[in-house]
């Protein structure tokens, strides 16, 4: 059906944008049909490219609902002509003044076109057979003409949103690691922790803002650099003994699970000798799991506490072919939790360990002489994991 209404009703003048929109509506459609609701979903994702708001799209959804078919087809009547009262009812009582504003935004964006009657009313005339002869209202054909372009914009927008979610996840993990490493490092060595904490706080504050992908990529690099700076400040093996260390060690020994192997380790550690102080006892559990994520595959449930860590180590020990005596010696010499952390790190590198039992015995002998700490293994794995930004 050809339409002759090329000028707007009332005082609204003809503009270049209006003529361009009408030319677009008269152009051949690249595809002869499109699912109207799928098209609306794509347009919702791509609304930024067209400069329309969610309220504008709510009005467009109401307009589309007046089209009787599920698809917009190039050979069918694509003009809808609801009254203001009907349109308001389908937009949940939106006032007419607000409706006019959103309709104008949709027309300006080139998504719909107004086909005005001589008196500005919306209506349709029918022929003798009952078929529509002419309709005046809002033409949906611009949507069909631009369906492919809208879908392309939607794919771009969805990919950008997915990338931004990934960037935010990566930044959050880096900042969490930085926070825990700073908390741990303050108790290990003297360094510029206040300055690093200030940088961390500033990044956390910026992350709360609505940032685009470019800003998030820069922030991801900065967060990675911050973690690298902190990691480089911490020596591979920190050996610092104090009364607090002894208290922490005794506390960790008392938190062993109530199992036969745990009790044996506790009795050996209490009756034979106190384990050597290992700064690994103060490593946050989250960092241990960050360094040795494969451990979670052997846990009966989520690893949340030192007790869960030790439970998992007891389950893992026979799977690695480590005998009970070797394990008990490790618990006695290193302490139960450092021994469990050592086992977790061994699991992460098991492909490079020919004899896990002999390897653990060697580490126990070195720990007895003060030449080994599980902290060193954790830091080595963290450094290896950070060889490239997440």
GROMACS .gro file of C-alpha atoms in nm:
model
  390
    1UNK     CA    1   0.000   0.000   0.000
    2UNK     CA    2   0.140   0.341  -0.095
    3UNK     CA    3   0.108   0.629   0.151
    4UNK     CA    4   0.077   0.991   0.044
    5UNK     CA    5   0.104   1.156   0.390
    6UNK     CA    6   0.451   1.308   0.352
    7UNK     CA    7   0.401   1.606   0.584
    8UNK     CA    8   0.310   1.613   0.954
    9UNK     CA    9  -0.027   1.731   1.074
   10UNK     CA   10  -0.052   2.060   1.264
   11UNK     CA   11   0.224   2.310   1.325
   12UNK     CA   12   0.511   2.063   1.313
   13UNK     CA   13   0.737   2.161   1.019
   14UNK     CA   14   0.906   1.933   0.772
   15UNK     CA   15   1.268   1.864   0.869
   16UNK     CA   16   1.560   1.690   0.701
   17UNK     CA   17   1.542   1.420   0.968
   18UNK     CA   18   1.176   1.361   0.898
   19UNK     CA   19   1.239   1.327   0.525
   20UNK     CA   20   1.529   1.090   0.590
   21UNK     CA   21   1.310   0.875   0.815
   22UNK     CA   22   1.039   0.860   0.550
   23UNK     CA   23   1.295   0.766   0.284
   24UNK     CA   24   1.416   0.485   0.512
   25UNK     CA   25   1.061   0.361   0.560
   26UNK     CA   26   1.008   0.351   0.183
   27UNK     CA   27   1.339   0.170   0.117
   28UNK     CA   28   1.337  -0.201   0.027
   29UNK     CA   29   1.360  -0.424   0.335
   30UNK     CA   30   1.674  -0.645   0.339
   31UNK     CA   31   1.457  -0.921   0.487
   32UNK     CA   32   1.090  -0.970   0.418
   33UNK     CA   33   0.991  -1.072   0.772
   34UNK     CA   34   1.106  -1.045   1.132
   35UNK     CA   35   0.972  -1.172   1.464
   36UNK     CA   36   0.845  -0.857   1.628
   37UNK     CA   37   0.921  -0.962   1.986
   38UNK     CA   38   1.271  -1.088   1.902
   39UNK     CA   39   1.325  -0.756   1.726
   40UNK     CA   40   1.213  -0.572   2.039
   41UNK     CA   41   1.452  -0.778   2.254
   42UNK     CA   42   1.740  -0.692   2.022
   43UNK     CA   43   1.644  -0.328   2.029
   44UNK     CA   44   1.637  -0.338   2.410
   45UNK     CA   45   1.996  -0.461   2.408
   46UNK     CA   46   2.099  -0.209   2.142
   47UNK     CA   47   1.903   0.090   2.272
   48UNK     CA   48   2.222   0.284   2.340
   49UNK     CA   49   2.302   0.288   1.968
   50UNK     CA   50   1.963   0.448   1.895
   51UNK     CA   51   1.951   0.689   2.187
   52UNK     CA   52   1.624   0.560   2.329
   53UNK     CA   53   1.536   0.487   2.690
   54UNK     CA   54   1.364   0.194   2.853
   55UNK     CA   55   1.045   0.403   2.882
   56UNK     CA   56   1.061   0.476   2.508
   57UNK     CA   57   1.082   0.102   2.444
   58UNK     CA   58   0.789   0.036   2.677
   59UNK     CA   59   0.577   0.260   2.453
   60UNK     CA   60   0.715   0.085   2.143
   61UNK     CA   61   0.621  -0.252   2.294
   62UNK     CA   62   0.267  -0.125   2.342
   63UNK     CA   63   0.255  -0.007   1.980
   64UNK     CA   64   0.384  -0.341   1.852
   65UNK     CA   65   0.120  -0.523   2.054
   66UNK     CA   66  -0.147  -0.363   1.833
   67UNK     CA   67   0.001  -0.535   1.528
   68UNK     CA   68  -0.211  -0.850   1.487
   69UNK     CA   69   0.064  -1.089   1.374
   70UNK     CA   70   0.368  -1.234   1.546
   71UNK     CA   71   0.589  -1.122   1.258
   72UNK     CA   72   0.638  -0.797   1.074
   73UNK     CA   73   0.613  -0.885   0.705
   74UNK     CA   74   0.692  -0.658   0.413
   75UNK     CA   75   0.374  -0.749   0.229
   76UNK     CA   76   0.139  -0.679   0.518
   77UNK     CA   77  -0.017  -0.372   0.676
   78UNK     CA   78   0.241  -0.233   0.917
   79UNK     CA   79   0.054   0.075   1.035
   80UNK     CA   80  -0.107   0.059   1.380
   81UNK     CA   81  -0.361   0.318   1.483
   82UNK     CA   82  -0.450   0.286   1.854
   83UNK     CA   83  -0.620   0.573   2.028
   84UNK     CA   84  -0.437   0.754   2.306
   85UNK     CA   85  -0.670   0.590   2.557
   86UNK     CA   86  -0.591   0.239   2.425
   87UNK     CA   87  -0.218   0.314   2.415
   88UNK     CA   88  -0.227   0.449   2.769
   89UNK     CA   89  -0.404   0.135   2.889
   90UNK     CA   90  -0.130  -0.087   2.745
   91UNK     CA   91   0.141   0.126   2.904
   92UNK     CA   92  -0.015   0.083   3.248
   93UNK     CA   93  -0.188   0.419   3.259
   94UNK     CA   94   0.091   0.639   3.121
   95UNK     CA   95  -0.035   1.000   3.088
   96UNK     CA   96  -0.096   1.126   2.734
   97UNK     CA   97   0.163   1.402   2.768
   98UNK     CA   98   0.425   1.141   2.861
   99UNK     CA   99   0.312   0.918   2.575
  100UNK     CA  100   0.360   1.202   2.327
  101UNK     CA  101   0.712   1.264   2.453
  102UNK     CA  102   0.815   0.900   2.416
  103UNK     CA  103   0.648   0.866   2.076
  104UNK     CA  104   0.842   1.171   1.958
  105UNK     CA  105   1.166   1.009   2.081
  106UNK     CA  106   1.090   0.691   1.884
  107UNK     CA  107   1.016   0.894   1.570
  108UNK     CA  108   1.334   1.099   1.614
  109UNK     CA  109   1.536   0.776   1.647
  110UNK     CA  110   1.393   0.656   1.314
  111UNK     CA  111   1.228   0.348   1.467
  112UNK     CA  112   0.870   0.435   1.375
  113UNK     CA  113   0.709   0.684   1.141
  114UNK     CA  114   0.393   0.889   1.184
  115UNK     CA  115   0.142   0.862   0.901
  116UNK     CA  116  -0.095   1.150   0.967
  117UNK     CA  117  -0.450   1.170   0.837
  118UNK     CA  118  -0.594   1.498   0.704
  119UNK     CA  119  -0.726   1.586   1.049
  120UNK     CA  120  -0.445   1.426   1.254
  121UNK     CA  121  -0.666   1.143   1.382
  122UNK     CA  122  -0.556   0.780   1.382
  123UNK     CA  123  -0.793   0.554   1.195
  124UNK     CA  124  -0.828   0.314   0.903
  125UNK     CA  125  -1.072   0.285   0.617
  126UNK     CA  126  -1.184  -0.046   0.476
  127UNK     CA  127  -1.297  -0.155   0.133
  128UNK     CA  128  -1.613  -0.338   0.036
  129UNK     CA  129  -1.457  -0.676   0.120
  130UNK     CA  130  -1.357  -0.563   0.468
  131UNK     CA  131  -0.987  -0.533   0.388
  132UNK     CA  132  -0.795  -0.226   0.505
  133UNK     CA  133  -0.785   0.029   0.227
  134UNK     CA  134  -0.587   0.300   0.404
  135UNK     CA  135  -0.455   0.347   0.758
  136UNK     CA  136  -0.329   0.649   0.943
  137UNK     CA  137  -0.122   0.611   1.258
  138UNK     CA  138   0.227   0.483   1.336
  139UNK     CA  139   0.418   0.293   1.067
  140UNK     CA  140   0.633   0.004   1.200
  141UNK     CA  141   0.809  -0.057   0.870
  142UNK     CA  142   1.130   0.124   0.978
  143UNK     CA  143   1.175  -0.156   1.233
  144UNK     CA  144   1.155  -0.421   0.961
  145UNK     CA  145   1.391  -0.230   0.731
  146UNK     CA  146   1.648  -0.197   1.011
  147UNK     CA  147   1.602  -0.546   1.160
  148UNK     CA  148   1.945  -0.670   1.050
  149UNK     CA  149   2.119  -0.355   1.169
  150UNK     CA  150   1.938  -0.372   1.504
  151UNK     CA  151   2.046  -0.735   1.550
  152UNK     CA  152   2.409  -0.643   1.473
  153UNK     CA  153   2.401  -0.358   1.725
  154UNK     CA  154   2.247  -0.595   1.981
  155UNK     CA  155   2.526  -0.851   1.934
  156UNK     CA  156   2.786  -0.578   1.978
  157UNK     CA  157   2.613  -0.448   2.291
  158UNK     CA  158   2.582  -0.796   2.443
  159UNK     CA  159   2.947  -0.875   2.370
  160UNK     CA  160   3.049  -0.545   2.527
  161UNK     CA  161   2.838  -0.615   2.835
  162UNK     CA  162   2.988  -0.964   2.868
  163UNK     CA  163   3.338  -0.820   2.834
  164UNK     CA  164   3.262  -0.558   3.100
  165UNK     CA  165   3.130  -0.825   3.336
  166UNK     CA  166   3.449  -1.026   3.284
  167UNK     CA  167   3.662  -0.719   3.346
  168UNK     CA  168   3.475  -0.633   3.666
  169UNK     CA  169   3.510  -0.993   3.786
  170UNK     CA  170   3.883  -0.989   3.714
  171UNK     CA  171   3.930  -0.652   3.887
  172UNK     CA  172   3.732  -0.765   4.192
  173UNK     CA  173   3.945  -1.079   4.226
  174UNK     CA  174   4.269  -0.881   4.189
  175UNK     CA  175   4.159  -0.629   4.451
  176UNK     CA  176   4.050  -0.903   4.688
  177UNK     CA  177   4.387  -1.071   4.649
  178UNK     CA  178   4.562  -0.739   4.709
  179UNK     CA  179   4.361  -0.677   5.026
  180UNK     CA  180   4.440  -1.021   5.170
  181UNK     CA  181   4.806  -1.006   5.072
  182UNK     CA  182   4.843  -0.666   5.238
  183UNK     CA  183   4.676  -0.795   5.555
  184UNK     CA  184   4.914  -1.091   5.558
  185UNK     CA  185   5.222  -0.893   5.462
  186UNK     CA  186   5.178  -0.642   5.744
  187UNK     CA  187   5.250  -0.923   5.990
  188UNK     CA  188   5.552  -1.050   5.795
  189UNK     CA  189   5.773  -0.765   5.680
  190UNK     CA  190   5.811  -0.389   5.695
  191UNK     CA  191   5.705  -0.223   5.369
  192UNK     CA  192   5.500   0.067   5.233
  193UNK     CA  193   5.172  -0.101   5.329
  194UNK     CA  194   4.988   0.226   5.402
  195UNK     CA  195   5.062   0.357   5.053
  196UNK     CA  196   4.952   0.031   4.893
  197UNK     CA  197   4.636   0.027   5.105
  198UNK     CA  198   4.555   0.380   4.991
  199UNK     CA  199   4.594   0.276   4.625
  200UNK     CA  200   4.372  -0.027   4.689
  201UNK     CA  201   4.102   0.184   4.856
  202UNK     CA  202   4.104   0.429   4.565
  203UNK     CA  203   4.054   0.148   4.313
  204UNK     CA  204   3.772  -0.001   4.518
  205UNK     CA  205   3.602   0.337   4.524
  206UNK     CA  206   3.637   0.382   4.146
  207UNK     CA  207   3.498   0.035   4.082
  208UNK     CA  208   3.165   0.141   4.236
  209UNK     CA  209   3.116   0.388   3.951
  210UNK     CA  210   2.958   0.314   3.616
  211UNK     CA  211   3.265   0.272   3.395
  212UNK     CA  212   3.292   0.192   3.026
  213UNK     CA  213   3.503  -0.092   2.884
  214UNK     CA  214   3.805   0.132   2.818
  215UNK     CA  215   3.818   0.252   3.179
  216UNK     CA  216   3.767  -0.103   3.307
  217UNK     CA  217   4.054  -0.235   3.094
  218UNK     CA  218   4.286   0.033   3.235
  219UNK     CA  219   4.167  -0.047   3.584
  220UNK     CA  220   4.225  -0.419   3.533
  221UNK     CA  221   4.587  -0.351   3.436
  222UNK     CA  222   4.631  -0.123   3.737
  223UNK     CA  223   4.482  -0.383   3.973
  224UNK     CA  224   4.708  -0.654   3.830
  225UNK     CA  225   5.010  -0.425   3.870
  226UNK     CA  226   4.911  -0.357   4.231
  227UNK     CA  227   4.897  -0.727   4.315
  228UNK     CA  228   5.232  -0.780   4.141
  229UNK     CA  229   5.391  -0.501   4.347
  230UNK     CA  230   5.259  -0.653   4.668
  231UNK     CA  231   5.367  -1.004   4.574
  232UNK     CA  232   5.717  -0.882   4.486
  233UNK     CA  233   5.749  -0.725   4.833
  234UNK     CA  234   5.691  -1.055   5.010
  235UNK     CA  235   6.001  -1.276   5.023
  236UNK     CA  236   5.960  -1.631   4.887
  237UNK     CA  237   6.014  -1.769   5.236
  238UNK     CA  238   5.933  -1.556   5.536
  239UNK     CA  239   6.076  -1.679   5.866
  240UNK     CA  240   5.966  -1.475   6.159
  241UNK     CA  241   5.908  -1.621   6.504
  242UNK     CA  242   5.731  -1.457   6.793
  243UNK     CA  243   5.508  -1.537   7.086
  244UNK     CA  244   5.209  -1.462   6.865
  245UNK     CA  245   5.330  -1.721   6.613
  246UNK     CA  246   5.339  -1.986   6.883
  247UNK     CA  247   4.988  -1.893   6.994
  248UNK     CA  248   4.864  -1.912   6.636
  249UNK     CA  249   5.031  -2.248   6.591
  250UNK     CA  250   4.870  -2.390   6.905
  251UNK     CA  251   4.533  -2.251   6.795
  252UNK     CA  252   4.563  -2.416   6.454
  253UNK     CA  253   4.662  -2.748   6.611
  254UNK     CA  254   4.349  -2.739   6.824
  255UNK     CA  255   4.135  -2.690   6.513
  256UNK     CA  256   4.220  -3.031   6.362
  257UNK     CA  257   3.924  -3.246   6.255
  258UNK     CA  258   3.811  -3.524   6.487
  259UNK     CA  259   3.951  -3.813   6.284
  260UNK     CA  260   4.200  -4.088   6.365
  261UNK     CA  261   4.473  -3.935   6.151
  262UNK     CA  262   4.409  -3.587   6.291
  263UNK     CA  263   4.433  -3.712   6.649
  264UNK     CA  264   4.757  -3.891   6.568
  265UNK     CA  265   4.905  -3.572   6.428
  266UNK     CA  266   4.789  -3.374   6.729
  267UNK     CA  267   4.933  -3.624   6.979
  268UNK     CA  268   5.265  -3.640   6.794
  269UNK     CA  269   5.285  -3.261   6.778
  270UNK     CA  270   5.202  -3.227   7.149
  271UNK     CA  271   5.401  -3.520   7.293
  272UNK     CA  272   5.710  -3.547   7.074
  273UNK     CA  273   5.796  -3.192   6.968
  274UNK     CA  274   5.638  -2.861   6.886
  275UNK     CA  275   5.623  -2.798   6.511
  276UNK     CA  276   5.854  -2.538   6.362
  277UNK     CA  277   5.687  -2.200   6.327
  278UNK     CA  278   5.568  -2.156   5.969
  279UNK     CA  279   5.425  -1.826   5.840
  280UNK     CA  280   5.194  -2.036   5.623
  281UNK     CA  281   4.971  -2.062   5.930
  282UNK     CA  282   4.879  -1.700   5.875
  283UNK     CA  283   4.811  -1.724   5.501
  284UNK     CA  284   4.442  -1.648   5.438
  285UNK     CA  285   4.262  -1.962   5.330
  286UNK     CA  286   4.141  -1.782   5.018
  287UNK     CA  287   4.499  -1.734   4.899
  288UNK     CA  288   4.578  -2.101   4.954
  289UNK     CA  289   4.280  -2.195   4.737
  290UNK     CA  290   4.384  -1.931   4.484
  291UNK     CA  291   4.731  -2.086   4.461
  292UNK     CA  292   4.603  -2.446   4.459
  293UNK     CA  293   4.251  -2.446   4.309
  294UNK     CA  294   4.267  -2.819   4.222
  295UNK     CA  295   4.227  -2.899   4.592
  296UNK     CA  296   3.857  -2.810   4.573
  297UNK     CA  297   3.800  -3.111   4.344
  298UNK     CA  298   3.890  -3.346   4.631
  299UNK     CA  299   3.689  -3.174   4.904
  300UNK     CA  300   3.365  -3.331   5.032
  301UNK     CA  301   3.213  -2.984   5.033
  302UNK     CA  302   3.317  -2.620   5.010
  303UNK     CA  303   3.649  -2.540   5.181
  304UNK     CA  304   3.572  -2.253   5.417
  305UNK     CA  305   3.774  -2.316   5.734
  306UNK     CA  306   4.110  -2.467   5.841
  307UNK     CA  307   3.911  -2.772   5.951
  308UNK     CA  308   3.780  -2.816   5.594
  309UNK     CA  309   4.135  -2.779   5.462
  310UNK     CA  310   4.266  -3.049   5.693
  311UNK     CA  311   3.973  -3.279   5.617
  312UNK     CA  312   4.049  -3.250   5.246
  313UNK     CA  313   4.422  -3.311   5.302
  314UNK     CA  314   4.345  -3.634   5.491
  315UNK     CA  315   4.129  -3.751   5.199
  316UNK     CA  316   4.393  -3.650   4.945
  317UNK     CA  317   4.695  -3.807   5.119
  318UNK     CA  318   4.633  -4.173   5.018
  319UNK     CA  319   4.535  -4.067   4.664
  320UNK     CA  320   4.885  -3.922   4.620
  321UNK     CA  321   5.041  -4.244   4.749
  322UNK     CA  322   5.173  -4.088   5.071
  323UNK     CA  323   5.197  -4.331   5.364
  324UNK     CA  324   5.052  -4.262   5.708
  325UNK     CA  325   5.393  -4.246   5.877
  326UNK     CA  326   5.522  -3.991   5.626
  327UNK     CA  327   5.208  -3.783   5.674
  328UNK     CA  328   5.225  -3.801   6.055
  329UNK     CA  329   5.590  -3.692   6.045
  330UNK     CA  330   5.496  -3.396   5.827
  331UNK     CA  331   5.216  -3.298   6.068
  332UNK     CA  332   5.453  -3.329   6.364
  333UNK     CA  333   5.739  -3.132   6.211
  334UNK     CA  334   5.557  -2.866   6.010
  335UNK     CA  335   5.231  -2.846   6.201
  336UNK     CA  336   4.901  -2.988   6.075
  337UNK     CA  337   4.784  -2.688   5.874
  338UNK     CA  338   5.120  -2.609   5.707
  339UNK     CA  339   5.141  -2.978   5.618
  340UNK     CA  340   4.793  -2.959   5.463
  341UNK     CA  341   4.890  -2.645   5.269
  342UNK     CA  342   5.206  -2.823   5.149
  343UNK     CA  343   4.996  -3.116   5.029
  344UNK     CA  344   4.763  -2.878   4.842
  345UNK     CA  345   5.061  -2.717   4.666
  346UNK     CA  346   5.203  -3.060   4.582
  347UNK     CA  347   4.869  -3.154   4.423
  348UNK     CA  348   4.881  -2.841   4.207
  349UNK     CA  349   5.228  -2.943   4.080
  350UNK     CA  350   5.180  -3.319   4.096
  351UNK     CA  351   5.272  -3.365   3.731
  352UNK     CA  352   5.628  -3.256   3.813
  353UNK     CA  353   5.666  -3.473   4.126
  354UNK     CA  354   5.779  -3.828   4.053
  355UNK     CA  355   5.747  -3.959   4.411
  356UNK     CA  356   5.507  -3.755   4.629
  357UNK     CA  357   5.587  -3.958   4.941
  358UNK     CA  358   5.962  -3.910   4.907
  359UNK     CA  359   5.911  -3.546   4.816
  360UNK     CA  360   5.708  -3.482   5.134
  361UNK     CA  361   5.968  -3.663   5.348
  362UNK     CA  362   6.239  -3.441   5.202
  363UNK     CA  363   6.034  -3.127   5.274
  364UNK     CA  364   5.978  -3.247   5.633
  365UNK     CA  365   6.353  -3.295   5.684
  366UNK     CA  366   6.416  -2.945   5.547
  367UNK     CA  367   6.142  -2.800   5.769
  368UNK     CA  368   6.304  -2.961   6.076
  369UNK     CA  369   6.624  -2.770   5.991
  370UNK     CA  370   6.431  -2.447   5.933
  371UNK     CA  371   6.498  -2.456   5.559
  372UNK     CA  372   6.142  -2.495   5.434
  373UNK     CA  373   5.812  -2.313   5.471
  374UNK     CA  374   5.480  -2.386   5.304
  375UNK     CA  375   5.452  -2.010   5.250
  376UNK     CA  376   5.726  -2.040   4.990
  377UNK     CA  377   5.527  -2.293   4.790
  378UNK     CA  378   5.212  -2.079   4.805
  379UNK     CA  379   5.399  -1.768   4.689
  380UNK     CA  380   5.567  -1.960   4.407
  381UNK     CA  381   5.230  -2.082   4.278
  382UNK     CA  382   5.082  -1.733   4.306
  383UNK     CA  383   5.372  -1.588   4.109
  384UNK     CA  384   5.331  -1.854   3.841
  385UNK     CA  385   4.958  -1.783   3.821
  386UNK     CA  386   5.026  -1.410   3.775
  387UNK     CA  387   5.264  -1.440   3.482
  388UNK     CA  388   4.988  -1.291   3.266
  389UNK     CA  389   4.692  -1.063   3.360
  390UNK     CA  390   4.357  -1.235   3.424
   0.00000   0.00000   0.00000
